[in-house]
Every structure is written in C-alpha cells, then in structure tokens.
Amino acid sequence: GAGKSSVFNLLTRLAEAQSGAITLGGVPITALDPAVLRGLFAMVTQDAALFDETIRENILLGRKDVAPEVLARAIEVAHVREFIEAMPLGLDTPAGPRGSALSGGQRQRVAIARAVLRDAPILLLDEATSALDTASEAKVAEALATLSQGRTTLVIAHRLSTVRHADKIVVIVEGQVVEEGTHDDLLARGGAYATLCRMQLVE
C-alpha cells in the first residue's frame, strides 16, 4: 500500500499524474500516443495472466510474425524448454484455465518468454518472484537477469535480495520517497532500508 504499483500505472498512463511531470528520455509521456508509450514497456507481474490455450499461444498472444528461431530463443532464455520437454505435447500442451495446469514457476517463465518476444526497451517487474518457492525463484530470477540485460529495468520488490545489485534503490513509505541510493550506501545510512535488511537478514 505504499504506492509502488501506482508508479508503474503512472508510467504507462493507466493512471494520470495529478501534478508534476513524467518524462522518458526527456520527453513528457503525455506527448506520446498511449499505444506508442505502452509499446516501450514489457511487464512481468507476481500473478502471470495465462489463458486457457496452449503454452505456445500463451507466449505468442496472437502474433503471427514470430519466426521459429525467435520463439525458440524466447523459450530458452525464459527456461521454458526445461519443463515443456517433459510434456508429451511440448509447447502445444494446454495451460488450463488461468494457467492452472502449470506450477507458479512455470507460469512465471511463460510470462517471461512473452516479455522476451516483446523486446521492449523498458522492463517492469512487479514482485515477479515473490510467490515462488526457492527452487522456482532461482530459475525465474536467472531468466529475469538475462531478460534485463541491455534495457532499463524497474523492479518492485519486498525481497531485498532481488534489488541489492540495482544501480539505484528507491525506498517508498506511505507514498513518500524516503531514501535513494545503492545497497551499500543505504546500509551505511542506517535508515529505513537498513532496518528492512536487518529484518530480512540480508547481509
């Protein structure tokens, strides 16, 4: 409830800022066509929305212009290949209603494969690993690290291990930015971030 997800909604203009300005590369987002603006973002959220279609269709989302080698790379980067090879129908395995035929980690990796295909310059990760067990989290985190390379990545996370290597960490408390800096900087300050780290036993 601190307002972290609202930041993502403001960036993509799902909500409009009541004051101030948001710019991308110095250009106000209000100067961009909403479709163009949203085309700059790919998002992976905590609860990946899957449809009652095949895994292939859930990754492609209706796109017909994806070359087989491009799809193959997406499922490789997202670690989807690891689990579809054990399925008799492979990519053509039904995902089930809301992805119910897949585990949480498998659903997240399908969502990451979508983001790989989208190839947007800005990646938004909203608690993308928070609902996973340790083994699944490791695989998903590895896939996200690969996906993040070469693009601007904004991460919402309660697990501080997810963000400790970020170039910049912003701590939001009750809608207000209370600290900004690197992991080491914020630890040294002994403020809100350092307190959270102690609570989570992050060294």
mmCIF file of N, CA and C in Angstrom, residues 37-156:
data_model
loop_
_atom_site.group_PDB
_atom_site.id
_atom_site.type_symbol
_atom_site.label_atom_id
_atom_site.label_comp_id
_atom_site.label_asym_id
_atom_site.label_seq_id
_atom_site.Cartn_x
_atom_site.Cartn_y
_atom_site.Cartn_z
ATOM 1 N N LEU A 37 3.522 4.732 -26.250
ATOM 2 C CA LEU A 37 4.088 4.716 -24.899
ATOM 3 C C LEU A 37 4.101 3.305 -24.330
ATOM 4 N N ARG A 38 2.970 2.633 -24.390
ATOM 5 C CA ARG A 38 2.878 1.296 -23.786
ATOM 6 C C ARG A 38 3.704 0.273 -24.548
ATOM 7 N N GLY A 39 3.983 0.568 -25.827
ATOM 8 C CA GLY A 39 4.841 -0.309 -26.603
ATOM 9 C C GLY A 39 6.291 -0.271 -26.157
ATOM 10 N N LEU A 40 6.642 0.715 -25.331
ATOM 11 C CA LEU A 40 8.008 0.824 -24.824
ATOM 12 C C LEU A 40 8.253 -0.067 -23.611
ATOM 13 N N PHE A 41 7.165 -0.650 -23.070
ATOM 14 C CA PHE A 41 7.271 -1.413 -21.828
ATOM 15 C C PHE A 41 6.930 -2.881 -22.026
ATOM 16 N N ALA A 42 7.636 -3.728 -21.310
ATOM 17 C CA ALA A 42 7.227 -5.122 -21.104
ATOM 18 C C ALA A 42 7.105 -5.299 -19.599
ATOM 19 N N MET A 43 6.150 -6.100 -19.164
ATOM 20 C CA MET A 43 5.924 -6.245 -17.727
ATOM 21 C C MET A 43 5.798 -7.716 -17.348
ATOM 22 N N VAL A 44 6.387 -8.058 -16.210
ATOM 23 C CA VAL A 44 6.191 -9.374 -15.603
ATOM 24 C C VAL A 44 5.719 -9.110 -14.177
ATOM 25 N N THR A 45 4.536 -9.630 -13.836
ATOM 26 C CA THR A 45 3.943 -9.368 -12.530
ATOM 27 C C THR A 45 3.958 -10.625 -11.663
ATOM 28 N N GLN A 46 3.532 -10.460 -10.433
ATOM 29 C CA GLN A 46 3.514 -11.573 -9.477
ATOM 30 C C GLN A 46 2.564 -12.677 -9.928
ATOM 31 N N ASP A 47 1.434 -12.303 -10.495
ATOM 32 C CA ASP A 47 0.412 -13.273 -10.885
ATOM 33 C C ASP A 47 0.258 -13.234 -12.401
ATOM 34 N N ALA A 48 1.040 -14.062 -13.093
ATOM 35 C CA ALA A 48 1.031 -14.059 -14.555
ATOM 36 C C ALA A 48 -0.357 -14.459 -15.079
ATOM 37 N N ALA A 49 -0.921 -13.634 -15.949
ATOM 38 C CA ALA A 49 -2.249 -13.901 -16.505
ATOM 39 C C ALA A 49 -2.117 -14.817 -17.722
ATOM 40 N N LEU A 50 -2.517 -16.066 -17.558
ATOM 41 C CA LEU A 50 -2.486 -17.017 -18.668
ATOM 42 C C LEU A 50 -3.906 -17.361 -19.093
ATOM 43 N N PHE A 51 -4.030 -17.733 -20.361
ATOM 44 C CA PHE A 51 -5.333 -18.060 -20.923
ATOM 45 C C PHE A 51 -5.482 -19.573 -21.080
ATOM 46 N N ASP A 52 -6.701 -20.008 -21.240
ATOM 47 C CA ASP A 52 -6.992 -21.437 -21.398
ATOM 48 C C ASP A 52 -6.681 -21.855 -22.836
ATOM 49 N N GLU A 53 -5.432 -21.696 -23.203
ATOM 50 C CA GLU A 53 -4.934 -22.044 -24.528
ATOM 51 C C GLU A 53 -3.641 -22.837 -24.346
ATOM 52 N N THR A 54 -2.948 -23.151 -25.431
ATOM 53 C CA THR A 54 -1.684 -23.865 -25.315
ATOM 54 C C THR A 54 -0.588 -22.942 -24.786
ATOM 55 N N ILE A 55 0.489 -23.549 -24.332
ATOM 56 C CA ILE A 55 1.626 -22.751 -23.877
ATOM 57 C C ILE A 55 2.143 -21.893 -25.021
ATOM 58 N N ARG A 56 2.197 -22.454 -26.227
ATOM 59 C CA ARG A 56 2.652 -21.690 -27.398
ATOM 60 C C ARG A 56 1.791 -20.444 -27.604
ATOM 61 N N GLU A 57 0.469 -20.618 -27.556
ATOM 62 C CA GLU A 57 -0.431 -19.487 -27.793
ATOM 63 C C GLU A 57 -0.341 -18.458 -26.666
ATOM 64 N N ASN A 58 -0.066 -18.927 -25.454
ATOM 65 C CA ASN A 58 0.092 -18.002 -24.334
ATOM 66 C C ASN A 58 1.356 -17.164 -24.461
ATOM 67 N N ILE A 59 2.366 -17.703 -25.127
ATOM 68 C CA ILE A 59 3.590 -16.934 -25.343
ATOM 69 C C ILE A 59 3.424 -15.968 -26.513
ATOM 70 N N LEU A 60 2.831 -16.448 -27.593
ATOM 71 C CA LEU A 60 2.701 -15.643 -28.811
ATOM 72 C C LEU A 60 1.625 -14.565 -28.697
ATOM 73 N N LEU A 61 0.572 -14.824 -27.913
ATOM 74 C CA LEU A 61 -0.543 -13.875 -27.746
ATOM 75 C C LEU A 61 -1.081 -13.380 -29.085
ATOM 76 N N GLY A 62 -1.288 -14.310 -30.001
ATOM 77 C CA GLY A 62 -1.897 -13.973 -31.280
ATOM 78 C C GLY A 62 -0.946 -13.493 -32.352
ATOM 79 N N ARG A 63 0.324 -13.306 -32.028
ATOM 80 C CA ARG A 63 1.276 -12.833 -33.036
ATOM 81 C C ARG A 63 1.546 -13.928 -34.061
ATOM 82 N N LYS A 64 1.545 -13.520 -35.326
ATOM 83 C CA LYS A 64 1.791 -14.470 -36.424
ATOM 84 C C LYS A 64 3.148 -14.223 -37.087
ATOM 85 N N ASP A 65 3.849 -13.175 -36.628
ATOM 86 C CA ASP A 65 5.078 -12.758 -37.313
ATOM 87 C C ASP A 65 6.346 -13.250 -36.608
ATOM 88 N N VAL A 66 6.206 -14.187 -35.692
ATOM 89 C CA VAL A 66 7.358 -14.649 -34.911
ATOM 90 C C VAL A 66 8.012 -15.839 -35.603
ATOM 91 N N ALA A 67 9.252 -15.673 -36.019
ATOM 92 C CA ALA A 67 9.993 -16.756 -36.674
ATOM 93 C C ALA A 67 10.275 -17.876 -35.670
ATOM 94 N N PRO A 68 10.331 -19.126 -36.131
ATOM 95 C CA PRO A 68 10.573 -20.259 -35.218
ATOM 96 C C PRO A 68 11.833 -20.090 -34.374
ATOM 97 N N GLU A 69 12.889 -19.546 -34.973
ATOM 98 C CA GLU A 69 14.134 -19.390 -34.199
ATOM 99 C C GLU A 69 14.000 -18.313 -33.117
ATOM 100 N N VAL A 70 13.150 -17.304 -33.363
ATOM 101 C CA VAL A 70 12.927 -16.255 -32.367
ATOM 102 C C VAL A 70 12.132 -16.817 -31.181
ATOM 103 N N LEU A 71 11.123 -17.622 -31.499
ATOM 104 C CA LEU A 71 10.352 -18.280 -30.444
ATOM 105 C C LEU A 71 11.243 -19.234 -29.662
ATOM 106 N N ALA A 72 12.094 -19.957 -30.362
ATOM 107 C CA ALA A 72 12.999 -20.900 -29.697
ATOM 108 C C ALA A 72 13.914 -20.178 -28.714
ATOM 109 N N ARG A 73 14.412 -19.004 -29.112
ATOM 110 C CA ARG A 73 15.284 -18.241 -28.214
ATOM 111 C C ARG A 73 14.508 -17.774 -26.990
ATOM 112 N N ALA A 74 13.266 -17.337 -27.191
ATOM 113 C CA ALA A 74 12.460 -16.849 -26.067
ATOM 114 C C ALA A 74 12.236 -17.944 -25.032
ATOM 115 N N ILE A 75 11.920 -19.156 -25.485
ATOM 116 C CA ILE A 75 11.665 -20.228 -24.522
ATOM 117 C C ILE A 75 12.970 -20.704 -23.878
ATOM 118 N N GLU A 76 14.080 -20.492 -24.571
ATOM 119 C CA GLU A 76 15.384 -20.849 -23.995
ATOM 120 C C GLU A 76 15.766 -19.845 -22.903
ATOM 121 N N VAL A 77 15.667 -18.560 -23.222
ATOM 122 C CA VAL A 77 16.023 -17.505 -22.265
ATOM 123 C C VAL A 77 15.147 -17.595 -21.017
ATOM 124 N N ALA A 78 13.874 -17.888 -21.199
ATOM 125 C CA ALA A 78 12.915 -17.919 -20.086
ATOM 126 C C ALA A 78 12.908 -19.249 -19.335
ATOM 127 N N HIS A 79 13.765 -20.179 -19.740
ATOM 128 C CA HIS A 79 13.828 -21.506 -19.108
ATOM 129 C C HIS A 79 12.492 -22.246 -19.228
ATOM 130 N N VAL A 80 11.772 -22.012 -20.313
ATOM 131 C CA VAL A 80 10.529 -22.744 -20.571
ATOM 132 C C VAL A 80 10.850 -24.132 -21.135
ATOM 133 N N ARG A 81 11.908 -24.222 -21.929
ATOM 134 C CA ARG A 81 12.257 -25.502 -22.551
ATOM 135 C C ARG A 81 12.435 -26.612 -21.513
ATOM 136 N N GLU A 82 12.970 -26.233 -20.354
ATOM 137 C CA GLU A 82 13.253 -27.228 -19.324
ATOM 138 C C GLU A 82 12.022 -28.024 -18.923
ATOM 139 N N PHE A 83 10.858 -27.361 -18.858
ATOM 140 C CA PHE A 83 9.680 -28.118 -18.422
ATOM 141 C C PHE A 83 8.810 -28.599 -19.581
ATOM 142 N N ILE A 84 8.845 -27.939 -20.733
ATOM 143 C CA ILE A 84 7.993 -28.420 -21.826
ATOM 144 C C ILE A 84 8.535 -29.710 -22.431
ATOM 145 N N GLU A 85 9.848 -29.937 -22.300
ATOM 146 C CA GLU A 85 10.417 -31.169 -22.858
ATOM 147 C C GLU A 85 9.893 -32.409 -22.142
ATOM 148 N N ALA A 86 9.407 -32.224 -20.909
ATOM 149 C CA ALA A 86 8.850 -33.352 -20.156
ATOM 150 C C ALA A 86 7.357 -33.546 -20.432
ATOM 151 N N MET A 87 6.774 -32.662 -21.239
ATOM 152 C CA MET A 87 5.343 -32.741 -21.544
ATOM 153 C C MET A 87 5.139 -33.384 -22.903
ATOM 154 N N PRO A 88 4.230 -34.352 -23.011
ATOM 155 C CA PRO A 88 4.033 -35.071 -24.286
ATOM 156 C C PRO A 88 3.741 -34.160 -25.475
ATOM 157 N N LEU A 89 3.006 -33.064 -25.234
ATOM 158 C CA LEU A 89 2.640 -32.154 -26.323
ATOM 159 C C LEU A 89 3.565 -30.949 -26.412
ATOM 160 N N GLY A 90 4.562 -30.872 -25.539
ATOM 161 C CA GLY A 90 5.521 -29.772 -25.598
ATOM 162 C C GLY A 90 4.846 -28.415 -25.528
ATOM 163 N N LEU A 91 5.207 -27.540 -26.463
ATOM 164 C CA LEU A 91 4.628 -26.191 -26.492
ATOM 165 C C LEU A 91 3.128 -26.197 -26.734
ATOM 166 N N ASP A 92 2.623 -27.296 -27.286
ATOM 167 C CA ASP A 92 1.189 -27.374 -27.586
ATOM 168 C C ASP A 92 0.386 -27.979 -26.440
ATOM 169 N N THR A 93 0.996 -28.071 -25.261
ATOM 170 C CA THR A 93 0.300 -28.511 -24.048
ATOM 171 C C THR A 93 -0.665 -27.421 -23.586
ATOM 172 N N PRO A 94 -1.929 -27.772 -23.300
ATOM 173 C CA PRO A 94 -2.854 -26.753 -22.784
ATOM 174 C C PRO A 94 -2.394 -26.239 -21.430
ATOM 175 N N ALA A 95 -2.490 -24.922 -21.249
ATOM 176 C CA ALA A 95 -2.095 -24.318 -19.977
ATOM 177 C C ALA A 95 -3.194 -24.441 -18.925
ATOM 178 N N GLY A 96 -4.428 -24.724 -19.367
ATOM 179 C CA GLY A 96 -5.553 -24.824 -18.443
ATOM 180 C C GLY A 96 -6.120 -23.451 -18.105
ATOM 181 N N PRO A 97 -7.329 -23.424 -17.508
ATOM 182 C CA PRO A 97 -7.928 -22.138 -17.134
ATOM 183 C C PRO A 97 -6.999 -21.353 -16.202
ATOM 184 N N ARG A 98 -6.691 -20.122 -16.580
ATOM 185 C CA ARG A 98 -5.796 -19.252 -15.814
ATOM 186 C C ARG A 98 -4.424 -19.892 -15.571
ATOM 187 N N GLY A 99 -4.062 -20.821 -16.473
ATOM 188 C CA GLY A 99 -2.756 -21.456 -16.349
ATOM 189 C C GLY A 99 -2.704 -22.518 -15.267
ATOM 190 N N SER A 100 -3.874 -23.075 -14.885
ATOM 191 C CA SER A 100 -3.954 -23.992 -13.751
ATOM 192 C C SER A 100 -3.232 -25.315 -13.970
ATOM 193 N N ALA A 101 -2.904 -25.650 -15.218
ATOM 194 C CA ALA A 101 -2.177 -26.898 -15.479
ATOM 195 C C ALA A 101 -0.674 -26.739 -15.233
ATOM 196 N N LEU A 102 -0.233 -25.510 -14.955
ATOM 197 C CA LEU A 102 1.191 -25.236 -14.740
ATOM 198 C C LEU A 102 1.428 -24.800 -13.293
ATOM 199 N N SER A 103 2.644 -24.993 -12.829
ATOM 200 C CA SER A 103 3.008 -24.513 -11.491
ATOM 201 C C SER A 103 3.226 -23.002 -11.537
ATOM 202 N N GLY A 104 3.353 -22.391 -10.360
ATOM 203 C CA GLY A 104 3.588 -20.951 -10.307
ATOM 204 C C GLY A 104 4.857 -20.548 -11.033
ATOM 205 N N GLY A 105 5.919 -21.319 -10.835
ATOM 206 C CA GLY A 105 7.180 -21.023 -11.502
ATOM 207 C C GLY A 105 7.091 -21.178 -13.008
ATOM 208 N N GLN A 106 6.336 -22.178 -13.457
ATOM 209 C CA GLN A 106 6.159 -22.384 -14.899
ATOM 210 C C GLN A 106 5.358 -21.252 -15.516
ATOM 211 N N ARG A 107 4.320 -20.800 -14.821
ATOM 212 C CA ARG A 107 3.528 -19.674 -15.335
ATOM 213 C C ARG A 107 4.394 -18.422 -15.447
ATOM 214 N N GLN A 108 5.235 -18.177 -14.445
ATOM 215 C CA GLN A 108 6.104 -17.001 -14.496
ATOM 216 C C GLN A 108 7.065 -17.077 -15.676
ATOM 217 N N ARG A 109 7.576 -18.258 -15.958
ATOM 218 C CA ARG A 109 8.517 -18.401 -17.063
ATOM 219 C C ARG A 109 7.838 -18.217 -18.416
ATOM 220 N N VAL A 110 6.573 -18.607 -18.521
ATOM 221 C CA VAL A 110 5.804 -18.321 -19.745
ATOM 222 C C VAL A 110 5.652 -16.806 -19.910
ATOM 223 N N ALA A 111 5.369 -16.113 -18.796
ATOM 224 C CA ALA A 111 5.239 -14.656 -18.853
ATOM 225 C C ALA A 111 6.556 -14.001 -19.254
ATOM 226 N N ILE A 112 7.663 -14.558 -18.787
ATOM 227 C CA ILE A 112 8.973 -14.013 -19.164
ATOM 228 C C ILE A 112 9.232 -14.244 -20.644
ATOM 229 N N ALA A 113 8.850 -15.404 -21.164
ATOM 230 C CA ALA A 113 9.006 -15.675 -22.601
ATOM 231 C C ALA A 113 8.234 -14.650 -23.425
ATOM 232 N N ARG A 114 7.044 -14.275 -22.974
ATOM 233 C CA ARG A 114 6.272 -13.214 -23.646
ATOM 234 C C ARG A 114 7.074 -11.919 -23.685
ATOM 235 N N ALA A 115 7.663 -11.575 -22.529
ATOM 236 C CA ALA A 115 8.421 -10.329 -22.436
ATOM 237 C C ALA A 115 9.653 -10.365 -23.336
ATOM 238 N N VAL A 116 10.277 -11.537 -23.461
ATOM 239 C CA VAL A 116 11.426 -11.676 -24.364
ATOM 240 C C VAL A 116 10.988 -11.372 -25.798
ATOM 241 N N LEU A 117 9.860 -11.924 -26.205
ATOM 242 C CA LEU A 117 9.356 -11.681 -27.565
ATOM 243 C C LEU A 117 9.006 -10.211 -27.769
ATOM 244 N N ARG A 118 8.511 -9.581 -26.735
ATOM 245 C CA ARG A 118 8.114 -8.165 -26.844
ATOM 246 C C ARG A 118 9.323 -7.275 -27.099
ATOM 247 N N ASP A 119 10.468 -7.629 -26.507
ATOM 248 C CA ASP A 119 11.740 -6.943 -26.755
ATOM 249 C C ASP A 119 11.616 -5.438 -26.593
ATOM 250 N N ALA A 120 10.945 -5.011 -25.521
ATOM 251 C CA ALA A 120 10.751 -3.580 -25.260
ATOM 252 C C ALA A 120 11.976 -3.014 -24.545
ATOM 253 N N PRO A 121 12.235 -1.708 -24.701
ATOM 254 C CA PRO A 121 13.424 -1.117 -24.077
ATOM 255 C C PRO A 121 13.333 -0.952 -22.566
ATOM 256 N N ILE A 122 12.104 -0.989 -22.018
ATOM 257 C CA ILE A 122 11.927 -0.816 -20.572
ATOM 258 C C ILE A 122 11.175 -2.031 -20.023
ATOM 259 N N LEU A 123 11.743 -2.631 -18.989
ATOM 260 C CA LEU A 123 11.158 -3.815 -18.373
ATOM 261 C C LEU A 123 10.659 -3.455 -16.983
ATOM 262 N N LEU A 124 9.394 -3.775 -16.699
ATOM 263 C CA LEU A 124 8.793 -3.536 -15.393
ATOM 264 C C LEU A 124 8.555 -4.875 -14.713
ATOM 265 N N LEU A 125 9.126 -5.057 -13.538
ATOM 266 C CA LEU A 125 8.973 -6.300 -12.773
ATOM 267 C C LEU A 125 8.258 -5.975 -11.468
ATOM 268 N N ASP A 126 7.050 -6.480 -11.325
ATOM 269 C CA ASP A 126 6.240 -6.192 -10.141
ATOM 270 C C ASP A 126 6.132 -7.443 -9.280
ATOM 271 N N GLU A 127 7.000 -7.545 -8.266
ATOM 272 C CA GLU A 127 7.012 -8.697 -7.351
ATOM 273 C C GLU A 127 7.039 -10.015 -8.134
ATOM 274 N N ALA A 128 7.867 -10.076 -9.169
ATOM 275 C CA ALA A 128 7.823 -11.188 -10.122
ATOM 276 C C ALA A 128 8.231 -12.527 -9.534
ATOM 277 N N THR A 129 8.928 -12.539 -8.400
ATOM 278 C CA THR A 129 9.345 -13.815 -7.817
ATOM 279 C C THR A 129 8.781 -14.044 -6.421
ATOM 280 N N SER A 130 7.949 -13.135 -5.939
ATOM 281 C CA SER A 130 7.580 -13.170 -4.515
ATOM 282 C C SER A 130 6.705 -14.361 -4.124
ATOM 283 N N ALA A 131 5.955 -14.932 -5.084
ATOM 284 C CA ALA A 131 5.038 -16.014 -4.728
ATOM 285 C C ALA A 131 5.629 -17.399 -4.996
ATOM 286 N N LEU A 132 6.923 -17.459 -5.294
ATOM 287 C CA LEU A 132 7.524 -18.726 -5.723
ATOM 288 C C LEU A 132 8.309 -19.386 -4.606
ATOM 289 N N ASP A 133 8.420 -20.727 -4.701
ATOM 290 C CA ASP A 133 9.290 -21.434 -3.771
ATOM 291 C C ASP A 133 10.742 -21.172 -4.164
ATOM 292 N N THR A 134 11.667 -21.583 -3.318
ATOM 293 C CA THR A 134 13.072 -21.244 -3.506
ATOM 294 C C THR A 134 13.626 -21.763 -4.827
ATOM 295 N N ALA A 135 13.303 -23.016 -5.165
ATOM 296 C CA ALA A 135 13.829 -23.602 -6.401
ATOM 297 C C ALA A 135 13.301 -22.871 -7.627
ATOM 298 N N SER A 136 11.996 -22.579 -7.639
ATOM 299 C CA SER A 136 11.407 -21.871 -8.779
ATOM 300 C C SER A 136 11.931 -20.450 -8.859
ATOM 301 N N GLU A 137 12.107 -19.812 -7.696
ATOM 302 C CA GLU A 137 12.583 -18.436 -7.671
ATOM 303 C C GLU A 137 13.963 -18.326 -8.323
ATOM 304 N N ALA A 138 14.816 -19.304 -8.058
ATOM 305 C CA ALA A 138 16.165 -19.265 -8.621
ATOM 306 C C ALA A 138 16.120 -19.302 -10.142
ATOM 307 N N LYS A 139 15.274 -20.176 -10.712
ATOM 308 C CA LYS A 139 15.155 -20.277 -12.167
ATOM 309 C C LYS A 139 14.574 -19.004 -12.761
ATOM 310 N N VAL A 140 13.520 -18.491 -12.131
ATOM 311 C CA VAL A 140 12.870 -17.285 -12.637
ATOM 312 C C VAL A 140 13.818 -16.091 -12.531
ATOM 313 N N ALA A 141 14.540 -15.995 -11.411
ATOM 314 C CA ALA A 141 15.491 -14.886 -11.234
ATOM 315 C C ALA A 141 16.583 -14.931 -12.293
ATOM 316 N N GLU A 142 17.040 -16.127 -12.633
ATOM 317 C CA GLU A 142 18.064 -16.271 -13.675
ATOM 318 C C GLU A 142 17.524 -15.808 -15.028
ATOM 319 N N ALA A 143 16.288 -16.200 -15.323
ATOM 320 C CA ALA A 143 15.669 -15.784 -16.586
ATOM 321 C C ALA A 143 15.476 -14.268 -16.629
ATOM 322 N N LEU A 144 15.066 -13.684 -15.500
ATOM 323 C CA LEU A 144 14.854 -12.239 -15.452
ATOM 324 C C LEU A 144 16.174 -11.486 -15.605
ATOM 325 N N ALA A 145 17.241 -12.033 -15.034
ATOM 326 C CA ALA A 145 18.547 -11.390 -15.156
ATOM 327 C C ALA A 145 18.984 -11.339 -16.617
ATOM 328 N N THR A 146 18.748 -12.416 -17.345
ATOM 329 C CA THR A 146 19.087 -12.449 -18.776
ATOM 330 C C THR A 146 18.220 -11.462 -19.548
ATOM 331 N N LEU A 147 16.920 -11.447 -19.233
ATOM 332 C CA LEU A 147 15.987 -10.554 -19.921
ATOM 333 C C LEU A 147 16.336 -9.086 -19.667
ATOM 334 N N SER A 148 16.850 -8.769 -18.490
ATOM 335 C CA SER A 148 17.138 -7.376 -18.114
ATOM 336 C C SER A 148 18.346 -6.790 -18.840
ATOM 337 N N GLN A 149 19.190 -7.640 -19.373
ATOM 338 C CA GLN A 149 20.425 -7.149 -19.990
ATOM 339 C C GLN A 149 20.123 -6.229 -21.171
ATOM 340 N N GLY A 150 20.770 -5.058 -21.175
ATOM 341 C CA GLY A 150 20.636 -4.142 -22.300
ATOM 342 C C GLY A 150 19.372 -3.318 -22.302
ATOM 343 N N ARG A 151 18.641 -3.314 -21.193
ATOM 344 C CA ARG A 151 17.422 -2.498 -21.144
ATOM 345 C C ARG A 151 17.264 -1.900 -19.748
ATOM 346 N N THR A 152 16.484 -0.833 -19.672
ATOM 347 C CA THR A 152 16.173 -0.224 -18.384
ATOM 348 C C THR A 152 15.187 -1.117 -17.657
ATOM 349 N N THR A 153 15.499 -1.477 -16.418
ATOM 350 C CA THR A 153 14.644 -2.372 -15.654
ATOM 351 C C THR A 153 14.244 -1.727 -14.339
ATOM 352 N N LEU A 154 12.935 -1.643 -14.103
ATOM 353 C CA LEU A 154 12.407 -1.146 -12.836
ATOM 354 C C LEU A 154 11.780 -2.315 -12.095
ATOM 355 N N VAL A 155 12.177 -2.488 -10.850
ATOM 356 C CA VAL A 155 11.763 -3.652 -10.067
ATOM 357 C C VAL A 155 11.020 -3.206 -8.816
ATOM 358 N N ILE A 156 9.818 -3.745 -8.621
ATOM 359 C CA ILE A 156 9.120 -3.607 -7.349
ATOM 360 C C ILE A 156 9.368 -4.897 -6.582
#
